[in-house]
Coordinates of C-alpha atoms and ligand atoms in Angstrom, one line a residue:
X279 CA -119.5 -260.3 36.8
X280 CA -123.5 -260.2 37.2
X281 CA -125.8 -261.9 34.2
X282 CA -125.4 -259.9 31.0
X283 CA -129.1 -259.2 29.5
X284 CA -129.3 -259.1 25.6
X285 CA -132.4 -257.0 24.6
X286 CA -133.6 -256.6 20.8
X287 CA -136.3 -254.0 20.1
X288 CA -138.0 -253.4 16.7
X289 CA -140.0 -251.2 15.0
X290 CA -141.4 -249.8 12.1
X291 CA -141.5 -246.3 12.1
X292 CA -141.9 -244.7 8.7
X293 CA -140.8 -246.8 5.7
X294 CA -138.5 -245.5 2.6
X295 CA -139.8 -246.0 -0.1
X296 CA -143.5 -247.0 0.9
X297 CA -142.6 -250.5 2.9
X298 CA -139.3 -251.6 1.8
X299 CA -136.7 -249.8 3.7
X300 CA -135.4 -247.6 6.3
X301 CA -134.0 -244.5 5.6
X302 CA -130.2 -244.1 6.4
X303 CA -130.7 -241.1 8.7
X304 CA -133.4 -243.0 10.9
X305 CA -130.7 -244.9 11.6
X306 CA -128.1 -242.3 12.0
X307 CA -130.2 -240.7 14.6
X308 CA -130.9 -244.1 16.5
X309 CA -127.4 -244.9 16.5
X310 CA -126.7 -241.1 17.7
X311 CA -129.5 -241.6 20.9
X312 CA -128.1 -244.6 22.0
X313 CA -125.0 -243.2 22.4
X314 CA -126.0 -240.5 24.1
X315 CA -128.9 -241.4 26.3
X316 CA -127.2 -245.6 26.4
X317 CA -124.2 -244.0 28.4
X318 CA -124.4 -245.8 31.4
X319 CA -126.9 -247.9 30.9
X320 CA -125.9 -250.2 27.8
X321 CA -122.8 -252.5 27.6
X322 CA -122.9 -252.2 23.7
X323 CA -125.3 -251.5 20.9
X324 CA -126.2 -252.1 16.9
X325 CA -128.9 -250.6 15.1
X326 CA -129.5 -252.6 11.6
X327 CA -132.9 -252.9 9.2
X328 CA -134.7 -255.5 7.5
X329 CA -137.5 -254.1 5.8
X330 CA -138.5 -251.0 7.2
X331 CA -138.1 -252.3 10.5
X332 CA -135.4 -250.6 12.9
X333 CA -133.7 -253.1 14.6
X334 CA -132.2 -252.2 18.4
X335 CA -129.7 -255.1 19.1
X336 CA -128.4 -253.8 22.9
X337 CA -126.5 -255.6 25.8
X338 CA -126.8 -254.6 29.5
X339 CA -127.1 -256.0 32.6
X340 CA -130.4 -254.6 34.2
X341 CA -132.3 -258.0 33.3
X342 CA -135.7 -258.1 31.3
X343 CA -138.6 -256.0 31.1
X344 CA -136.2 -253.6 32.5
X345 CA -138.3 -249.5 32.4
X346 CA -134.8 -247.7 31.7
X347 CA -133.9 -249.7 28.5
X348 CA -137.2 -250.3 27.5
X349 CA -137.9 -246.0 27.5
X350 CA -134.3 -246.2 26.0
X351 CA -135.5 -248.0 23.0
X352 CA -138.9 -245.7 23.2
X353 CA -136.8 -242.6 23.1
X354 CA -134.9 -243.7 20.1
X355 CA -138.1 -244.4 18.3
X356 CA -139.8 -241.5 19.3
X357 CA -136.7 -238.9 17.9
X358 CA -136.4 -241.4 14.6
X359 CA -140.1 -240.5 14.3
X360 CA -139.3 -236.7 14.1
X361 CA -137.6 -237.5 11.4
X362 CA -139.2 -239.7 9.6
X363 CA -142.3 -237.1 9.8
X364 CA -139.9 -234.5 8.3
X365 CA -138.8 -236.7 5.1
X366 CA -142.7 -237.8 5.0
X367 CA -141.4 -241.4 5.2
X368 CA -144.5 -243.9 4.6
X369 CA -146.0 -244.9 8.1
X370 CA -144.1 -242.3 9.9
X371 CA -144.3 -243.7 13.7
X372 CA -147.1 -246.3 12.4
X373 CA -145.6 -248.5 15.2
X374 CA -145.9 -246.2 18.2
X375 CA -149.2 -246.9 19.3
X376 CA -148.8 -244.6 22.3
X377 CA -148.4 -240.9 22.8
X378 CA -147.0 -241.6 26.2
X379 CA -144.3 -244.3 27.5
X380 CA -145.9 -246.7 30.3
X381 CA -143.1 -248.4 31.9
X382 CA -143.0 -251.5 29.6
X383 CA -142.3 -251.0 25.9
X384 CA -144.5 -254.7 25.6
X385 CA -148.1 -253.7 24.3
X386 CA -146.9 -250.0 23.1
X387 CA -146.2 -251.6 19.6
X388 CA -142.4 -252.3 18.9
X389 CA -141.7 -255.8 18.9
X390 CA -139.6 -257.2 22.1
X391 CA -137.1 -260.1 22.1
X392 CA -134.7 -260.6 25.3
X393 CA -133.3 -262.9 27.5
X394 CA -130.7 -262.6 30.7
X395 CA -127.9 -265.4 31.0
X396 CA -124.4 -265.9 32.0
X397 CA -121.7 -265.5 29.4
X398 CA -120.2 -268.8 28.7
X399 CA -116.3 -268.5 27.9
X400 CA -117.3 -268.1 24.6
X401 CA -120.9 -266.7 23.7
X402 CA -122.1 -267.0 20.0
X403 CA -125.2 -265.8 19.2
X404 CA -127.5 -265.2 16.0
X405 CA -130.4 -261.9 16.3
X406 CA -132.7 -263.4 13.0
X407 CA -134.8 -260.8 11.8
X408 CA -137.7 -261.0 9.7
X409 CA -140.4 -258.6 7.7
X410 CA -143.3 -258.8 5.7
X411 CA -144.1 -261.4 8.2
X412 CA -145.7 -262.4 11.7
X413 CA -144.3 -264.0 14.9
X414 CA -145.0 -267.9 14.2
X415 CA -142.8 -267.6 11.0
X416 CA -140.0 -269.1 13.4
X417 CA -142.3 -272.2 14.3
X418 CA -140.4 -274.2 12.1
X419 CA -137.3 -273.7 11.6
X420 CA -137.3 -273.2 15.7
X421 CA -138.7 -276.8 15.7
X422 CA -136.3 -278.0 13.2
X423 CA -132.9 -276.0 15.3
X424 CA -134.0 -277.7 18.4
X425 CA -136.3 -280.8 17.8
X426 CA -135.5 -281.9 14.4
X427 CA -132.5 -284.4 14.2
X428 CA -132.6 -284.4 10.2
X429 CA -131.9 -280.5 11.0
X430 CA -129.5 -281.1 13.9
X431 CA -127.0 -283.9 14.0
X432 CA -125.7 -282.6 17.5
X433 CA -129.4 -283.7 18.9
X434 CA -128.4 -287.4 18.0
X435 CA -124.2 -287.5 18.4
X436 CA -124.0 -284.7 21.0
X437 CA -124.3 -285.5 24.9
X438 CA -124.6 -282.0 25.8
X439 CA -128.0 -281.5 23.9
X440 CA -129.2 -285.7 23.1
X441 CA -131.3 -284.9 26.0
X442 CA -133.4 -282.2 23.8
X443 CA -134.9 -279.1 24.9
X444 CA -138.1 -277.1 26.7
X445 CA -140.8 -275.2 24.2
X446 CA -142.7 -272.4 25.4
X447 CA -145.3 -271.8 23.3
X448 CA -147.9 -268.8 23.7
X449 CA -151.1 -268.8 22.1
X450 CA -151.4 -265.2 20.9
X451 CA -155.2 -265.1 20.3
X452 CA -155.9 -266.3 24.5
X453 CA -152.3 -264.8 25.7
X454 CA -151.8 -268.4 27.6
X455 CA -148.7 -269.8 27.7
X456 CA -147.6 -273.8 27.5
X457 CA -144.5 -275.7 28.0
X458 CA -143.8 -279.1 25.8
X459 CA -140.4 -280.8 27.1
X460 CA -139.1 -282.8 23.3
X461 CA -138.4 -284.8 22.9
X462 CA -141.1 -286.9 25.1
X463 CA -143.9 -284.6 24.0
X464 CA -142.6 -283.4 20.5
X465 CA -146.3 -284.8 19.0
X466 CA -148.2 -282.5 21.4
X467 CA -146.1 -279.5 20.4
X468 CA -146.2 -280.4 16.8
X469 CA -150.0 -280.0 17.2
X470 CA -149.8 -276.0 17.9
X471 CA -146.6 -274.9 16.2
X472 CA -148.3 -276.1 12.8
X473 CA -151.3 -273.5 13.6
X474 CA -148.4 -271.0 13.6
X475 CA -151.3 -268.0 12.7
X476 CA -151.9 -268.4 15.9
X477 CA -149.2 -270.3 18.7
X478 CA -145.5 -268.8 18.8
X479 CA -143.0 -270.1 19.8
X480 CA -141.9 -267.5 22.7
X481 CA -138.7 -269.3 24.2
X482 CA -136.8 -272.2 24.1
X483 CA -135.0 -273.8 27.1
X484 CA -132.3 -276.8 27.9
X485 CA -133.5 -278.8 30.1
X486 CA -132.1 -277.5 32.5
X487 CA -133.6 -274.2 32.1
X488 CA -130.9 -272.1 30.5
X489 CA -132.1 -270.1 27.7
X490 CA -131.5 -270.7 24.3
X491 CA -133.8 -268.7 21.8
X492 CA -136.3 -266.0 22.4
X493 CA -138.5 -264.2 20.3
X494 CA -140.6 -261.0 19.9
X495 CA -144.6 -262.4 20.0
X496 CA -147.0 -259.6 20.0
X497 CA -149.9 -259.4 17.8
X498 CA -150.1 -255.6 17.1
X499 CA -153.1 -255.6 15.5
X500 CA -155.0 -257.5 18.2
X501 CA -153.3 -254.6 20.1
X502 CA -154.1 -251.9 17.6
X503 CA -157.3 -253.1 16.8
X504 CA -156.8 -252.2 13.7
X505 CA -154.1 -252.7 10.5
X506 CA -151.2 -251.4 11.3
X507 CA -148.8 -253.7 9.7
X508 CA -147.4 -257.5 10.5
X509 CA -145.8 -257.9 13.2
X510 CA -142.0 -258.6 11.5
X511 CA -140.8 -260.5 14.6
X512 CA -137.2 -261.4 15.5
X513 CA -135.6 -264.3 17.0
X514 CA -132.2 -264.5 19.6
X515 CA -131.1 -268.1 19.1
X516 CA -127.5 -268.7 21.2
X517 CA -125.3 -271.2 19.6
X518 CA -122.8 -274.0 20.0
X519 CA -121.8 -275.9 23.0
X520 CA -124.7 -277.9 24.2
X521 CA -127.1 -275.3 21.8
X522 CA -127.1 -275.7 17.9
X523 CA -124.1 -275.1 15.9
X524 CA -124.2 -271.8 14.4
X525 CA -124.5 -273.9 11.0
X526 CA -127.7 -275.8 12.7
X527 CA -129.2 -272.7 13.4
X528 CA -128.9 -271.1 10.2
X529 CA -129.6 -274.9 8.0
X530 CA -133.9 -274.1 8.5
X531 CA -133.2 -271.5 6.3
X532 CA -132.0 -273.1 3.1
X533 CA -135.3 -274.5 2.1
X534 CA -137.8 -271.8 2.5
X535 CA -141.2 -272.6 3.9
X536 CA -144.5 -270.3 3.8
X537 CA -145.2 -268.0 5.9
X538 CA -148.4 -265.8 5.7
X539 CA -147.9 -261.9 5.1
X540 CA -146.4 -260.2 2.0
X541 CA -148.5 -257.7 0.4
X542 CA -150.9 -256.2 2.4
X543 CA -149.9 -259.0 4.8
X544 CA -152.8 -261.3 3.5
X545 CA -150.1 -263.5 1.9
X546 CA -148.8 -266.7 1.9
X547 CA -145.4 -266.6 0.0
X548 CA -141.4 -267.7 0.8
X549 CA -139.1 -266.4 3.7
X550 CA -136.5 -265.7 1.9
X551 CA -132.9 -265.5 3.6
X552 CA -130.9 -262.4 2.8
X553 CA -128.2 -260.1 3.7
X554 CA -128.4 -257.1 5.2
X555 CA -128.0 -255.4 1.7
X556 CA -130.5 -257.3 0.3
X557 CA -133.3 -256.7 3.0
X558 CA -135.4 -254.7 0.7
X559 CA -138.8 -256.0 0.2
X560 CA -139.9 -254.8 -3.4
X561 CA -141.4 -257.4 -5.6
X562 CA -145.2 -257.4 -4.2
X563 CA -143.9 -255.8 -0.9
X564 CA -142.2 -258.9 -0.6
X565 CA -141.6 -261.5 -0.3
X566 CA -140.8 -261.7 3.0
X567 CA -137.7 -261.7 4.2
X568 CA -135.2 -262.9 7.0
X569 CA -131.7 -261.7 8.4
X570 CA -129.4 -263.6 10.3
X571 CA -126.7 -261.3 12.1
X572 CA -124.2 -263.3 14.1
X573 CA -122.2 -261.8 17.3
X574 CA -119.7 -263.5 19.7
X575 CA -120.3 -261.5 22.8
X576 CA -116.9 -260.4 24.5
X577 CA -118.0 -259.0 28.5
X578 CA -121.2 -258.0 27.3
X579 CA -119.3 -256.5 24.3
X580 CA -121.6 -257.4 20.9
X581 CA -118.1 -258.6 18.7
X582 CA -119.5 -258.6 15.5
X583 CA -121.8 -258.7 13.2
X584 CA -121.4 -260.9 10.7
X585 CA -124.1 -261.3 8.0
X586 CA -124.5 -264.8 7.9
X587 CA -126.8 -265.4 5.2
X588 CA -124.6 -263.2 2.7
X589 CA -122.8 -266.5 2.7
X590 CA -123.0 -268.2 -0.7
X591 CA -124.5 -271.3 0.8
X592 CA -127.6 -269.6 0.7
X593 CA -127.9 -268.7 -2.9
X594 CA -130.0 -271.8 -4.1
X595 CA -131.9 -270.8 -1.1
X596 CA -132.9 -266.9 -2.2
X597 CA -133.8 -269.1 -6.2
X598 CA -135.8 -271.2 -4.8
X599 CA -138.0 -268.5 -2.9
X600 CA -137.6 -267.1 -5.8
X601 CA -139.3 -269.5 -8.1
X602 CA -141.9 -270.2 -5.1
X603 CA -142.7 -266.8 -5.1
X604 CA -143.3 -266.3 -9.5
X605 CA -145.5 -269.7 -9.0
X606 CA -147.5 -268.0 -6.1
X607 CA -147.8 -264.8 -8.0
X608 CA -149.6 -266.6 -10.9
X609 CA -152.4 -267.6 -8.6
X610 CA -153.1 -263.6 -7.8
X611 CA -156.2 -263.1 -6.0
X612 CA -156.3 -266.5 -5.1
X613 CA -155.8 -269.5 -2.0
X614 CA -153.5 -270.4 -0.9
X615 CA -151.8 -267.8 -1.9
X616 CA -153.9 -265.3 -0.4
X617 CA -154.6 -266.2 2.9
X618 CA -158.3 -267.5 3.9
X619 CA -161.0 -264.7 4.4
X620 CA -160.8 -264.7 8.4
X621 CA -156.9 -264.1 8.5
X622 CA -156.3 -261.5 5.9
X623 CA -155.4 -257.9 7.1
X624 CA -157.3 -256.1 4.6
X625 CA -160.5 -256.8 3.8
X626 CA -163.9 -254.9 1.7
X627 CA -165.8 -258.1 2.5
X628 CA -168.5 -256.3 4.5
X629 CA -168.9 -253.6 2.0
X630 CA -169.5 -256.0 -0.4
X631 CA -171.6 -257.9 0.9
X632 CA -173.8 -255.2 2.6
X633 CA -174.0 -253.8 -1.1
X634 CA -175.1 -257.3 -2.7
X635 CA -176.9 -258.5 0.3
X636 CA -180.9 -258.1 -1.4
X637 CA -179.1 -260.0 -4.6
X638 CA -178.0 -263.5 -2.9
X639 CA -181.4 -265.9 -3.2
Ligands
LIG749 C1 -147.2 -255.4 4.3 C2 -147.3 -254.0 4.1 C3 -147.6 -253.5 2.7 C4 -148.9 -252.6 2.7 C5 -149.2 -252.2 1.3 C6 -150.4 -251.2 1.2 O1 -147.0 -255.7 5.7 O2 -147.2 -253.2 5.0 O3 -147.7 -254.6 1.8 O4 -149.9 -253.3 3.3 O5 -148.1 -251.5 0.7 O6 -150.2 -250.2 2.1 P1 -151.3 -249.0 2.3 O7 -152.5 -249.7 2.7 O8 -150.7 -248.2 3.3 O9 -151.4 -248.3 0.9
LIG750 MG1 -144.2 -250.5 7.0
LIG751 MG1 -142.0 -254.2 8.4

């Protein structure tokens, strides 16, 4: 049997209420083109939401950067759009940023996470998904799942990953790409990921060169040129034998670090793990939030989901983001909790200062 590819696509096309959720018949309607236009062409599908992001979550085996399942994903967009215009959802087709598909869905807006592998006798598999956020939210706990052995025991005790792993890190303001091989240069990674406004981690390798995690790293407004959103990435992370335990994957998430978007994604506040019910960004847009959907993959068959931080383990988790975010909210207009002048997404500085300018001695 050839490679199977997994291909997650993402988009915000028109939010419900404002920028907290998706509309149930957005995704009726994407569920209803994949089944139609996927025949075919897809192995299996699952649309899901965090935020008011649509989530594509699809299987196939045409490899990445493939034009018929990236138009696929377009297409489904594109008719979700139609409706979202016709409720007058918030944003309606805010991520589209072009009227016509170009071959490669990468650089029209949606968000692109996928990797081609062979399906190991059994395939686990976590799509994390986040909003209110951008693309080097995963920095850590991607560091922490594969470099961190306080995170993950099986780096230490296990001789299918004590060797460690490959980082490829992009830096999304040059679009230049660099690979760190951990543990031996986990200092000279360490250097970038922290700067995570502006390196990503885009993949992470065994040493070997099998793929283990991939995420979505555009920077739509660098794209857009203008604000049209974070960028609300997602993350494939494959699990168990020689990868981390599904439990190693998921242990980042207990103690929530800071990411920068929220309102008006000029933010610093918690990500905040949650089920798939409780992906609804309202408190100050926020805060931001995270999914973990977990699949075993059965011949390219996606045998699942199970939400795996509806799990009570994460409780303490969602109170503590919790009390981070009231203790954030006190500082209101504020750093660090709003993010310095150069990296906010909305700004009136200019106005200001053009209005003032005569009155500064
Ligand atoms: C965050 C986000 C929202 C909006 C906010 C204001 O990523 O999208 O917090 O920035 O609701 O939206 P507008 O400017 O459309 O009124
Ligand atoms: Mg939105
Ligand atoms: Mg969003």
């Amino acid at each position: 049997m050839s490679k199977i590819t997994l291909t997650v696509i993402k988009a915000d096309i028109g939010g419900y209420v404002g920028h907290c959720s998706v509309h149930p018949e957005l995704i009726e309607e994407a569920n209803r083109v994949l089944e139609e236009n996927g025949k075919g062409l897809l192995e299996d599908y699952v649309v899901t939401h965090v935020g008011d992001d649509v989530n594509l979550i699809m299987t196939h085996r045409k490899g990445v950067d493939n034009p018929e399942i990236h138009k696929l994903a377009w297409d489904t967009f594109l008719s979700c759009t139609q409706i979202a215009k016709r409720l007058k959802l918030y944003g309606a087709g805010q991520d589209l940023l072009s009227d016509s598909f170009s071959g490669n869905i990468k650089g029209m807006g949606p968000g692109v996470a996928e990797m081609e592998f062979e399906e190991r006798p059994s395939e686990p598999l976590i799509v994390f998904m986040a909003d209110k956020t951008e693309p080097g939210a995963w920095n850590l706990p991607l560091y922490k799942m594969f470099a961190d052995p306080f995170n993950t025991i099986g780096l230490v005790i296990d001789p299918k990953m004590h060797q460690g792993f490959k980082f490829e890190v992009l830096d999304t303001m040059e679009n230049k790409k660099i690979v760190f091989s951990c543990p031996e240069e986990l200092y000279d990674l360490l250097v970038f990921l922290g700067a995570s406004n502006r390196y990503a981690v885009k993949a992470v390798y065994s040493k070997s060169g099998e793929p283990a995690a991939v995420s979505s790293t555009q920077r739509m407004n660098l794209m857009a040129g203008r604000y049209v959103g974070k960028d609300d990435p997602v993350l494939v992370v494959r699990c168990q034998s020689g990868f981390p335990a599904v439990g190693e994957a998921l242990e980042p998430f207990a103690n929530p670090h800071l990411v920068a978007g929220w309102m008006r994604g000029s933010h610093f506040g918690p990500l905040m793990p949650v089920s798939c019910k409780g992906a609804t960004p309202s408190r100050f847009d926020g805060p931001p939030r995270v999914t973990a959907l977990g699949f075993q993959l059965a011949g390219g068959k996606l045998v699942g989901p199970q939400d795996m931080f509806a799990d009570v383990s994460f409780d303490r988790a969602r109170q503590k983001a919790l009390e981070m975010a009231d203790y954030l909210r006190q500082l209101g207009p504020f750093e660090p909790h709003r993010l310095p002048l150069d990296e906010m997404e909305y700004t009136t500085l200019p106005q200001v200062m053009e209005k003032l300018k005569d009155r500064f001695e």
